[in-house]
Amino acid sequence: MTFLMSKIVRISPKPVLSIILTLCCFLGFSSSQYAQAPDQAAGYEEANLKRLVALRERLTYRAYYGFLTLGDAVVEQYRDTTYKGQRRRLVKTIVKSNPKLLLAGNKEEHFTSIIASNDQTVYDLMYWKDDIDDRKFKMERYEYDYAGKKVTAWKDKGQPVVLPLAGPSISGPAVIYHTRLLAGTGKSTKIPIYINQKLHYILMKDHKRTEKVENKTFGRTHEEAWYVDGDAQFDGPFGFSGKFKGWVLKDRHEHVPLEGHVKVWVGSIKVVLVKYEVI
């Protein structure tokens, strides 16, 4: 087991960062619904979307594989920006590797979304990825054209790929809104996700049941949390097969995602909320 964990870390630190972000995204995708266009998407009374989008927060997650700490992911959702002449919202996830890991060093990647919202849902307008330690900016980028029903995807210095748009879509950190809006609804859903210049789908289910989760972020030993699980239906680093599960804080702090697990070759990688800030 120790050998396998060391082998995973030594392969490359970059996939470590990617899988940390992937797991944070799966927490965000726990039970959202994307069957209709943004202005027609079904709404729910379980959460207050306007209040949620207006929050100024910083959520820090720590990723573990067994006893190894892989790195941290910081989700910031607070900054206003302007996109095509309109006031929008910017959401960013900063993922850093644990520099104490063998051959990992100080690796850092930023994942940014410019989002829009209406009375029912939140969706991406633009998403991009920056490799900070290698100074490669916007090395991967997605632009969503809802009027034209298409997504334009760029990767590195290659030619852009144009894909059909499968309804309201989110590639990046803005997915965290959807968990918090719909956790505890008991819904199942099929969600389009754009990764590696391709359209994939995530199948997931909210079981409308709660479990006790060990987490001391809010000053208690355990928290009551909604349980969710699903299948991303695409392969990822370290034998990731798409299976994931997560726990979302019930009732307090607008359903903050507390913890998530993804299956890999041996065991699972775990991401845990370790700090919550209103900024």
PDB file of C-alpha atoms in Angstrom:
ATOM      1  CA  MET A   1       0.000   0.000   0.000  1.00  0.00           C
ATOM      2  CA  THR A   2       2.788   2.422   0.917  1.00  0.00           C
ATOM      3  CA  PHE A   3       4.575   1.564  -2.320  1.00  0.00           C
ATOM      4  CA  LEU A   4       1.450   2.259  -4.371  1.00  0.00           C
ATOM      5  CA  MET A   5       0.897   5.637  -2.706  1.00  0.00           C
ATOM      6  CA  SER A   6       4.516   6.616  -3.345  1.00  0.00           C
ATOM      7  CA  LYS A   7       4.205   5.486  -6.948  1.00  0.00           C
ATOM      8  CA  ILE A   8       1.123   7.650  -7.471  1.00  0.00           C
ATOM      9  CA  VAL A   9       2.892  10.720  -6.130  1.00  0.00           C
ATOM     10  CA  ARG A  10       6.027  10.068  -8.205  1.00  0.00           C
ATOM     11  CA  ILE A  11       4.195   9.663 -11.523  1.00  0.00           C
ATOM     12  CA  SER A  12       3.555  13.399 -11.855  1.00  0.00           C
ATOM     13  CA  PRO A  13       2.294  16.135  -9.540  1.00  0.00           C
ATOM     14  CA  LYS A  14       0.123  17.626 -12.293  1.00  0.00           C
ATOM     15  CA  PRO A  15      -2.445  14.797 -12.323  1.00  0.00           C
ATOM     16  CA  VAL A  16      -2.579  15.108  -8.533  1.00  0.00           C
ATOM     17  CA  LEU A  17      -3.754  18.719  -8.926  1.00  0.00           C
ATOM     18  CA  SER A  18      -6.236  17.731 -11.613  1.00  0.00           C
ATOM     19  CA  ILE A  19      -7.863  15.022  -9.541  1.00  0.00           C
ATOM     20  CA  ILE A  20      -8.159  17.355  -6.537  1.00  0.00           C
ATOM     21  CA  LEU A  21     -10.046  19.842  -8.725  1.00  0.00           C
ATOM     22  CA  THR A  22     -12.096  17.012 -10.236  1.00  0.00           C
ATOM     23  CA  LEU A  23     -13.253  15.879  -6.807  1.00  0.00           C
ATOM     24  CA  CYS A  24     -14.167  19.447  -5.810  1.00  0.00           C
ATOM     25  CA  CYS A  25     -16.199  19.623  -9.015  1.00  0.00           C
ATOM     26  CA  PHE A  26     -18.003  16.369  -8.248  1.00  0.00           C
ATOM     27  CA  LEU A  27     -19.033  17.804  -4.904  1.00  0.00           C
ATOM     28  CA  GLY A  28     -20.448  20.700  -6.842  1.00  0.00           C
ATOM     29  CA  PHE A  29     -22.266  18.460  -9.324  1.00  0.00           C
ATOM     30  CA  SER A  30     -24.070  16.514  -6.633  1.00  0.00           C
ATOM     31  CA  SER A  31     -27.639  17.032  -7.812  1.00  0.00           C
ATOM     32  CA  SER A  32     -28.008  19.805 -10.370  1.00  0.00           C
ATOM     33  CA  GLN A  33     -30.440  19.734 -13.304  1.00  0.00           C
ATOM     34  CA  TYR A  34     -29.610  20.911 -16.826  1.00  0.00           C
ATOM     35  CA  ALA A  35     -32.416  19.748 -19.082  1.00  0.00           C
ATOM     36  CA  GLN A  36     -33.508  23.203 -20.260  1.00  0.00           C
ATOM     37  CA  ALA A  37     -32.051  26.502 -21.456  1.00  0.00           C
ATOM     38  CA  PRO A  38     -30.838  28.925 -18.762  1.00  0.00           C
ATOM     39  CA  ASP A  39     -33.944  31.114 -18.823  1.00  0.00           C
ATOM     40  CA  GLN A  40     -36.242  28.083 -18.677  1.00  0.00           C
ATOM     41  CA  ALA A  41     -34.495  25.860 -16.110  1.00  0.00           C
ATOM     42  CA  ALA A  42     -36.671  24.508 -13.302  1.00  0.00           C
ATOM     43  CA  GLY A  43     -36.246  26.228  -9.930  1.00  0.00           C
ATOM     44  CA  TYR A  44     -36.548  24.877  -6.395  1.00  0.00           C
ATOM     45  CA  GLU A  45     -37.628  26.445  -3.131  1.00  0.00           C
ATOM     46  CA  GLU A  46     -35.017  24.597  -1.060  1.00  0.00           C
ATOM     47  CA  ALA A  47     -32.397  27.351  -1.429  1.00  0.00           C
ATOM     48  CA  ASN A  48     -32.162  31.066  -2.055  1.00  0.00           C
ATOM     49  CA  LEU A  49     -30.184  31.496  -5.274  1.00  0.00           C
ATOM     50  CA  LYS A  50     -29.841  35.280  -5.059  1.00  0.00           C
ATOM     51  CA  ARG A  51     -28.423  35.069  -1.545  1.00  0.00           C
ATOM     52  CA  LEU A  52     -26.090  32.232  -2.505  1.00  0.00           C
ATOM     53  CA  VAL A  53     -24.671  34.021  -5.557  1.00  0.00           C
ATOM     54  CA  ALA A  54     -24.158  37.164  -3.466  1.00  0.00           C
ATOM     55  CA  LEU A  55     -22.038  35.374  -0.833  1.00  0.00           C
ATOM     56  CA  ARG A  56     -18.419  36.430  -0.405  1.00  0.00           C
ATOM     57  CA  GLU A  57     -16.637  33.300   0.734  1.00  0.00           C
ATOM     58  CA  ARG A  58     -13.405  31.369   0.743  1.00  0.00           C
ATOM     59  CA  LEU A  59     -13.556  27.582   1.238  1.00  0.00           C
ATOM     60  CA  THR A  60     -10.332  25.631   1.766  1.00  0.00           C
ATOM     61  CA  TYR A  61     -10.241  21.870   1.080  1.00  0.00           C
ATOM     62  CA  ARG A  62      -7.396  19.433   1.813  1.00  0.00           C
ATOM     63  CA  ALA A  63      -6.824  16.296  -0.270  1.00  0.00           C
ATOM     64  CA  TYR A  64      -5.586  13.023   1.234  1.00  0.00           C
ATOM     65  CA  TYR A  65      -4.565   9.609  -0.064  1.00  0.00           C
ATOM     66  CA  GLY A  66      -4.291   7.349   2.957  1.00  0.00           C
ATOM     67  CA  PHE A  67      -1.965   9.123   5.392  1.00  0.00           C
ATOM     68  CA  LEU A  68      -0.470  11.317   2.622  1.00  0.00           C
ATOM     69  CA  THR A  69      -1.563  14.946   2.221  1.00  0.00           C
ATOM     70  CA  LEU A  70      -1.670  15.612  -1.533  1.00  0.00           C
ATOM     71  CA  GLY A  71      -2.440  19.322  -1.498  1.00  0.00           C
ATOM     72  CA  ASP A  72      -5.022  22.055  -0.947  1.00  0.00           C
ATOM     73  CA  ALA A  73      -7.807  23.559  -3.041  1.00  0.00           C
ATOM     74  CA  VAL A  74      -9.121  27.032  -2.209  1.00  0.00           C
ATOM     75  CA  VAL A  75     -12.489  28.023  -3.723  1.00  0.00           C
ATOM     76  CA  GLU A  76     -13.139  31.765  -3.854  1.00  0.00           C
ATOM     77  CA  GLN A  77     -16.562  32.998  -4.955  1.00  0.00           C
ATOM     78  CA  TYR A  78     -16.851  36.670  -4.372  1.00  0.00           C
ATOM     79  CA  ARG A  79     -15.492  38.890  -7.132  1.00  0.00           C
ATOM     80  CA  ASP A  80     -17.554  40.980  -9.558  1.00  0.00           C
ATOM     81  CA  THR A  81     -16.260  41.369 -13.105  1.00  0.00           C
ATOM     82  CA  THR A  82     -17.380  42.640 -16.524  1.00  0.00           C
ATOM     83  CA  TYR A  83     -17.868  40.245 -19.434  1.00  0.00           C
ATOM     84  CA  LYS A  84     -19.026  41.484 -22.852  1.00  0.00           C
ATOM     85  CA  GLY A  85     -20.199  44.713 -21.289  1.00  0.00           C
ATOM     86  CA  GLN A  86     -22.306  43.134 -18.538  1.00  0.00           C
ATOM     87  CA  ARG A  87     -21.678  42.744 -14.832  1.00  0.00           C
ATOM     88  CA  ARG A  88     -20.936  39.113 -14.005  1.00  0.00           C
ATOM     89  CA  ARG A  89     -19.462  36.990 -11.230  1.00  0.00           C
ATOM     90  CA  LEU A  90     -15.996  35.431 -11.103  1.00  0.00           C
ATOM     91  CA  VAL A  91     -15.322  32.171  -9.240  1.00  0.00           C
ATOM     92  CA  LYS A  92     -11.820  30.734  -8.839  1.00  0.00           C
ATOM     93  CA  THR A  93     -10.271  27.538  -7.479  1.00  0.00           C
ATOM     94  CA  ILE A  94      -6.551  27.596  -6.595  1.00  0.00           C
ATOM     95  CA  VAL A  95      -5.003  24.133  -6.285  1.00  0.00           C
ATOM     96  CA  LYS A  96      -1.531  23.645  -4.776  1.00  0.00           C
ATOM     97  CA  SER A  97       0.430  20.435  -4.302  1.00  0.00           C
ATOM     98  CA  ASN A  98       2.012  19.521  -0.992  1.00  0.00           C
ATOM     99  CA  PRO A  99       5.680  20.557  -1.463  1.00  0.00           C
ATOM    100  CA  LYS A 100       6.779  17.918   1.044  1.00  0.00           C
ATOM    101  CA  LEU A 101       5.739  15.115  -1.308  1.00  0.00           C
ATOM    102  CA  LEU A 102       8.584  13.378  -3.103  1.00  0.00           C
ATOM    103  CA  LEU A 103       9.271  15.025  -6.505  1.00  0.00           C
ATOM    104  CA  ALA A 104       6.125  17.178  -6.257  1.00  0.00           C
ATOM    105  CA  GLY A 105       7.595  20.562  -5.389  1.00  0.00           C
ATOM    106  CA  ASN A 106       5.552  23.752  -5.401  1.00  0.00           C
ATOM    107  CA  LYS A 107       2.968  23.112  -8.091  1.00  0.00           C
ATOM    108  CA  GLU A 108       0.042  25.486  -8.503  1.00  0.00           C
ATOM    109  CA  GLU A 109      -2.858  25.690 -10.944  1.00  0.00           C
ATOM    110  CA  HIS A 110      -5.772  28.151 -11.112  1.00  0.00           C
ATOM    111  CA  PHE A 111      -9.220  27.278 -12.504  1.00  0.00           C
ATOM    112  CA  THR A 112     -11.497  30.254 -13.184  1.00  0.00           C
ATOM    113  CA  SER A 113     -15.110  30.648 -14.284  1.00  0.00           C
ATOM    114  CA  ILE A 114     -17.069  33.727 -15.275  1.00  0.00           C
ATOM    115  CA  ILE A 115     -20.651  32.877 -14.453  1.00  0.00           C
ATOM    116  CA  ALA A 116     -24.129  34.236 -15.015  1.00  0.00           C
ATOM    117  CA  SER A 117     -27.332  33.525 -13.112  1.00  0.00           C
ATOM    118  CA  ASN A 118     -31.050  34.045 -13.447  1.00  0.00           C
ATOM    119  CA  ASP A 119     -33.935  33.287 -11.091  1.00  0.00           C
ATOM    120  CA  GLN A 120     -33.338  29.532 -11.258  1.00  0.00           C
ATOM    121  CA  THR A 121     -29.744  28.552 -11.993  1.00  0.00           C
ATOM    122  CA  VAL A 122     -26.051  29.415 -12.426  1.00  0.00           C
ATOM    123  CA  TYR A 123     -24.061  28.625 -15.589  1.00  0.00           C
ATOM    124  CA  ASP A 124     -20.632  29.302 -17.123  1.00  0.00           C
ATOM    125  CA  LEU A 125     -19.951  31.942 -19.761  1.00  0.00           C
ATOM    126  CA  MET A 126     -16.177  31.428 -19.808  1.00  0.00           C
ATOM    127  CA  TYR A 127     -13.797  28.974 -18.127  1.00  0.00           C
ATOM    128  CA  TRP A 128     -10.007  28.772 -18.240  1.00  0.00           C
ATOM    129  CA  LYS A 129      -7.034  27.108 -16.582  1.00  0.00           C
ATOM    130  CA  ASP A 130      -3.669  28.693 -15.677  1.00  0.00           C
ATOM    131  CA  ASP A 131      -0.521  26.687 -14.870  1.00  0.00           C
ATOM    132  CA  ILE A 132       1.122  29.151 -12.486  1.00  0.00           C
ATOM    133  CA  ASP A 133       4.405  27.376 -11.696  1.00  0.00           C
ATOM    134  CA  ASP A 134       5.139  26.805 -15.404  1.00  0.00           C
ATOM    135  CA  ARG A 135       3.835  30.289 -16.324  1.00  0.00           C
ATOM    136  CA  LYS A 136       1.358  28.945 -18.892  1.00  0.00           C
ATOM    137  CA  PHE A 137      -1.777  31.054 -18.830  1.00  0.00           C
ATOM    138  CA  LYS A 138      -5.161  30.163 -20.318  1.00  0.00           C
ATOM    139  CA  MET A 139      -3.639  26.868 -21.437  1.00  0.00           C
ATOM    140  CA  GLU A 140      -7.160  25.465 -21.551  1.00  0.00           C
ATOM    141  CA  ARG A 141     -10.214  27.623 -22.225  1.00  0.00           C
ATOM    142  CA  TYR A 142     -13.951  27.169 -22.925  1.00  0.00           C
ATOM    143  CA  GLU A 143     -16.313  29.846 -24.224  1.00  0.00           C
ATOM    144  CA  TYR A 144     -20.057  29.188 -24.049  1.00  0.00           C
ATOM    145  CA  ASP A 145     -22.376  30.653 -26.687  1.00  0.00           C
ATOM    146  CA  TYR A 146     -25.950  29.994 -25.538  1.00  0.00           C
ATOM    147  CA  ALA A 147     -27.535  31.947 -28.379  1.00  0.00           C
ATOM    148  CA  GLY A 148     -25.533  29.985 -30.949  1.00  0.00           C
ATOM    149  CA  LYS A 149     -25.823  26.709 -28.964  1.00  0.00           C
ATOM    150  CA  LYS A 150     -22.109  25.962 -29.177  1.00  0.00           C
ATOM    151  CA  VAL A 151     -18.967  25.694 -27.047  1.00  0.00           C
ATOM    152  CA  THR A 152     -15.560  26.745 -28.368  1.00  0.00           C
ATOM    153  CA  ALA A 153     -12.667  24.959 -26.630  1.00  0.00           C
ATOM    154  CA  TRP A 154      -8.958  25.842 -26.817  1.00  0.00           C
ATOM    155  CA  LYS A 155      -6.110  23.707 -25.444  1.00  0.00           C
ATOM    156  CA  ASP A 156      -2.462  24.787 -25.327  1.00  0.00           C
ATOM    157  CA  LYS A 157      -1.548  26.290 -28.723  1.00  0.00           C
ATOM    158  CA  GLY A 158      -3.757  23.983 -30.767  1.00  0.00           C
ATOM    159  CA  GLN A 159      -6.639  24.981 -32.992  1.00  0.00           C
ATOM    160  CA  PRO A 160     -10.006  25.590 -31.294  1.00  0.00           C
ATOM    161  CA  VAL A 161     -12.640  22.871 -31.337  1.00  0.00           C
ATOM    162  CA  VAL A 162     -16.311  23.815 -31.669  1.00  0.00           C
ATOM    163  CA  LEU A 163     -18.799  21.519 -29.926  1.00  0.00           C
ATOM    164  CA  PRO A 164     -22.604  21.538 -29.697  1.00  0.00           C
ATOM    165  CA  LEU A 165     -23.841  23.044 -26.431  1.00  0.00           C
ATOM    166  CA  ALA A 166     -25.945  20.584 -24.407  1.00  0.00           C
ATOM    167  CA  GLY A 167     -27.894  23.087 -22.295  1.00  0.00           C
ATOM    168  CA  PRO A 168     -26.613  25.215 -19.393  1.00  0.00           C
ATOM    169  CA  SER A 169     -23.057  24.033 -18.748  1.00  0.00           C
ATOM    170  CA  ILE A 170     -20.280  24.405 -16.199  1.00  0.00           C
ATOM    171  CA  SER A 171     -16.721  23.190 -16.641  1.00  0.00           C
ATOM    172  CA  GLY A 172     -15.071  24.826 -13.654  1.00  0.00           C
ATOM    173  CA  PRO A 173     -15.406  25.785  -9.994  1.00  0.00           C
ATOM    174  CA  ALA A 174     -18.865  27.361 -10.319  1.00  0.00           C
ATOM    175  CA  VAL A 175     -20.353  23.877  -9.983  1.00  0.00           C
ATOM    176  CA  ILE A 176     -20.226  24.346  -6.217  1.00  0.00           C
ATOM    177  CA  TYR A 177     -23.370  26.508  -6.415  1.00  0.00           C
ATOM    178  CA  HIS A 178     -25.475  23.636  -7.707  1.00  0.00           C
ATOM    179  CA  THR A 179     -24.778  21.275  -4.857  1.00  0.00           C
ATOM    180  CA  ARG A 180     -25.774  23.931  -2.396  1.00  0.00           C
ATOM    181  CA  LEU A 181     -28.960  24.752  -4.266  1.00  0.00           C
ATOM    182  CA  LEU A 182     -30.231  21.197  -4.644  1.00  0.00           C
ATOM    183  CA  ALA A 183     -28.689  18.986  -1.943  1.00  0.00           C
ATOM    184  CA  GLY A 184     -31.396  17.077  -0.118  1.00  0.00           C
ATOM    185  CA  THR A 185     -33.920  17.148  -2.969  1.00  0.00           C
ATOM    186  CA  GLY A 186     -33.727  13.387  -3.599  1.00  0.00           C
ATOM    187  CA  LYS A 187     -33.286  13.962  -7.350  1.00  0.00           C
ATOM    188  CA  SER A 188     -31.350  11.950  -9.924  1.00  0.00           C
ATOM    189  CA  THR A 189     -29.894  13.731 -12.917  1.00  0.00           C
ATOM    190  CA  LYS A 190     -27.706  13.501 -16.027  1.00  0.00           C
ATOM    191  CA  ILE A 191     -25.369  16.456 -16.466  1.00  0.00           C
ATOM    192  CA  PRO A 192     -23.256  17.568 -19.462  1.00  0.00           C
ATOM    193  CA  ILE A 193     -19.633  18.422 -18.672  1.00  0.00           C
ATOM    194  CA  TYR A 194     -16.964  19.653 -21.091  1.00  0.00           C
ATOM    195  CA  ILE A 195     -13.492  18.207 -20.383  1.00  0.00           C
ATOM    196  CA  ASN A 196     -10.484  17.800 -22.709  1.00  0.00           C
ATOM    197  CA  GLN A 197     -12.399  19.367 -25.607  1.00  0.00           C
ATOM    198  CA  LYS A 198     -15.112  16.720 -25.379  1.00  0.00           C
ATOM    199  CA  LEU A 199     -18.654  16.473 -24.073  1.00  0.00           C
ATOM    200  CA  HIS A 200     -19.186  13.963 -21.260  1.00  0.00           C
ATOM    201  CA  TYR A 201     -22.068  13.267 -18.915  1.00  0.00           C
ATOM    202  CA  ILE A 202     -22.226  12.761 -15.177  1.00  0.00           C
ATOM    203  CA  LEU A 203     -24.930  10.574 -13.654  1.00  0.00           C
ATOM    204  CA  MET A 204     -25.659  11.233  -9.997  1.00  0.00           C
ATOM    205  CA  LYS A 205     -28.205  10.834  -7.257  1.00  0.00           C
ATOM    206  CA  ASP A 206     -29.146  12.716  -4.130  1.00  0.00           C
ATOM    207  CA  HIS A 207     -30.590  10.164  -1.710  1.00  0.00           C
ATOM    208  CA  LYS A 208     -32.344  12.691   0.537  1.00  0.00           C
ATOM    209  CA  ARG A 209     -30.740  11.113   3.567  1.00  0.00           C
ATOM    210  CA  THR A 210     -28.304  12.485   6.082  1.00  0.00           C
ATOM    211  CA  GLU A 211     -25.257  10.998   7.767  1.00  0.00           C
ATOM    212  CA  LYS A 212     -22.951  12.188  10.519  1.00  0.00           C
ATOM    213  CA  VAL A 213     -19.606  13.399   9.158  1.00  0.00           C
ATOM    214  CA  GLU A 214     -16.529  14.089  11.249  1.00  0.00           C
ATOM    215  CA  ASN A 215     -15.584  17.709  10.553  1.00  0.00           C
ATOM    216  CA  LYS A 216     -14.427  20.438  12.964  1.00  0.00           C
ATOM    217  CA  THR A 217     -14.542  23.405  10.575  1.00  0.00           C
ATOM    218  CA  PHE A 218     -17.526  24.987  12.335  1.00  0.00           C
ATOM    219  CA  GLY A 219     -16.476  24.159  15.888  1.00  0.00           C
ATOM    220  CA  ARG A 220     -18.191  20.806  16.368  1.00  0.00           C
ATOM    221  CA  THR A 221     -16.799  17.293  16.176  1.00  0.00           C
ATOM    222  CA  HIS A 222     -19.475  15.980  13.788  1.00  0.00           C
ATOM    223  CA  GLU A 223     -21.922  17.565  11.356  1.00  0.00           C
ATOM    224  CA  GLU A 224     -25.177  16.322   9.863  1.00  0.00           C
ATOM    225  CA  ALA A 225     -24.735  16.179   6.087  1.00  0.00           C
ATOM    226  CA  TRP A 226     -26.672  15.175   2.975  1.00  0.00           C
ATOM    227  CA  TYR A 227     -25.186  12.118   1.250  1.00  0.00           C
ATOM    228  CA  VAL A 228     -24.767  12.088  -2.563  1.00  0.00           C
ATOM    229  CA  ASP A 229     -23.050   9.759  -5.031  1.00  0.00           C
ATOM    230  CA  GLY A 230     -22.637   9.243  -8.760  1.00  0.00           C
ATOM    231  CA  ASP A 231     -20.660   8.146 -11.803  1.00  0.00           C
ATOM    232  CA  ALA A 232     -18.733  10.596 -13.984  1.00  0.00           C
ATOM    233  CA  GLN A 233     -18.533   8.049 -16.827  1.00  0.00           C
ATOM    234  CA  PHE A 234     -15.049   9.054 -17.950  1.00  0.00           C
ATOM    235  CA  ASP A 235     -11.541   7.970 -16.977  1.00  0.00           C
ATOM    236  CA  GLY A 236      -9.081  10.119 -15.078  1.00  0.00           C
ATOM    237  CA  PRO A 237      -5.664  10.060 -13.377  1.00  0.00           C
ATOM    238  CA  PHE A 238      -4.465   7.096 -11.280  1.00  0.00           C
ATOM    239  CA  GLY A 239      -7.149   4.667 -12.395  1.00  0.00           C
ATOM    240  CA  PHE A 240     -10.046   7.002 -11.589  1.00  0.00           C
ATOM    241  CA  SER A 241     -13.121   5.216 -12.913  1.00  0.00           C
ATOM    242  CA  GLY A 242     -15.745   7.914 -12.392  1.00  0.00           C
ATOM    243  CA  LYS A 243     -17.247   6.680  -9.118  1.00  0.00           C
ATOM    244  CA  PHE A 244     -17.578   9.337  -6.425  1.00  0.00           C
ATOM    245  CA  LYS A 245     -19.516  10.211  -3.275  1.00  0.00           C
ATOM    246  CA  GLY A 246     -19.858  13.292  -1.102  1.00  0.00           C
ATOM    247  CA  TRP A 247     -21.407  14.873   1.977  1.00  0.00           C
ATOM    248  CA  VAL A 248     -22.982  18.355   2.036  1.00  0.00           C
ATOM    249  CA  LEU A 249     -23.645  20.311   5.230  1.00  0.00           C
ATOM    250  CA  LYS A 250     -27.364  20.315   6.015  1.00  0.00           C
ATOM    251  CA  ASP A 251     -29.276  23.574   6.645  1.00  0.00           C
ATOM    252  CA  ARG A 252     -26.384  25.760   7.797  1.00  0.00           C
ATOM    253  CA  HIS A 253     -24.056  28.018   5.784  1.00  0.00           C
ATOM    254  CA  GLU A 254     -26.076  27.411   2.591  1.00  0.00           C
ATOM    255  CA  HIS A 255     -25.207  23.706   2.247  1.00  0.00           C
ATOM    256  CA  VAL A 256     -21.419  23.908   2.128  1.00  0.00           C
ATOM    257  CA  PRO A 257     -19.832  20.719   0.678  1.00  0.00           C
ATOM    258  CA  LEU A 258     -17.913  19.068   3.539  1.00  0.00           C
ATOM    259  CA  GLU A 259     -16.211  16.008   2.075  1.00  0.00           C
ATOM    260  CA  GLY A 260     -15.862  13.939  -1.103  1.00  0.00           C
ATOM    261  CA  HIS A 261     -14.223  10.649  -2.154  1.00  0.00           C
ATOM    262  CA  VAL A 262     -13.199   9.298  -5.566  1.00  0.00           C
ATOM    263  CA  LYS A 263     -12.079   5.740  -6.321  1.00  0.00           C
ATOM    264  CA  VAL A 264      -8.579   5.213  -7.768  1.00  0.00           C
ATOM    265  CA  TRP A 265      -6.436   2.110  -8.426  1.00  0.00           C
ATOM    266  CA  VAL A 266      -6.222   1.215  -4.760  1.00  0.00           C
ATOM    267  CA  GLY A 267      -8.491   2.902  -2.215  1.00  0.00           C
ATOM    268  CA  SER A 268      -9.703   6.456  -2.756  1.00  0.00           C
ATOM    269  CA  ILE A 269      -8.647  10.088  -2.680  1.00  0.00           C
ATOM    270  CA  LYS A 270     -10.485  12.180  -0.094  1.00  0.00           C
ATOM    271  CA  VAL A 271     -11.099  15.942  -0.091  1.00  0.00           C
ATOM    272  CA  VAL A 272     -12.177  17.546   3.216  1.00  0.00           C
ATOM    273  CA  LEU A 273     -13.260  21.088   4.086  1.00  0.00           C
ATOM    274  CA  VAL A 274     -10.715  22.468   6.590  1.00  0.00           C
ATOM    275  CA  LYS A 275     -11.522  26.191   6.624  1.00  0.00           C
ATOM    276  CA  TYR A 276     -14.543  28.392   5.885  1.00  0.00           C
ATOM    277  CA  GLU A 277     -14.266  32.196   5.655  1.00  0.00           C
ATOM    278  CA  VAL A 278     -16.666  35.048   4.930  1.00  0.00           C
ATOM    279  CA  ILE A 279     -14.545  37.701   3.211  1.00  0.00           C
TER     280      ILE A 279
END
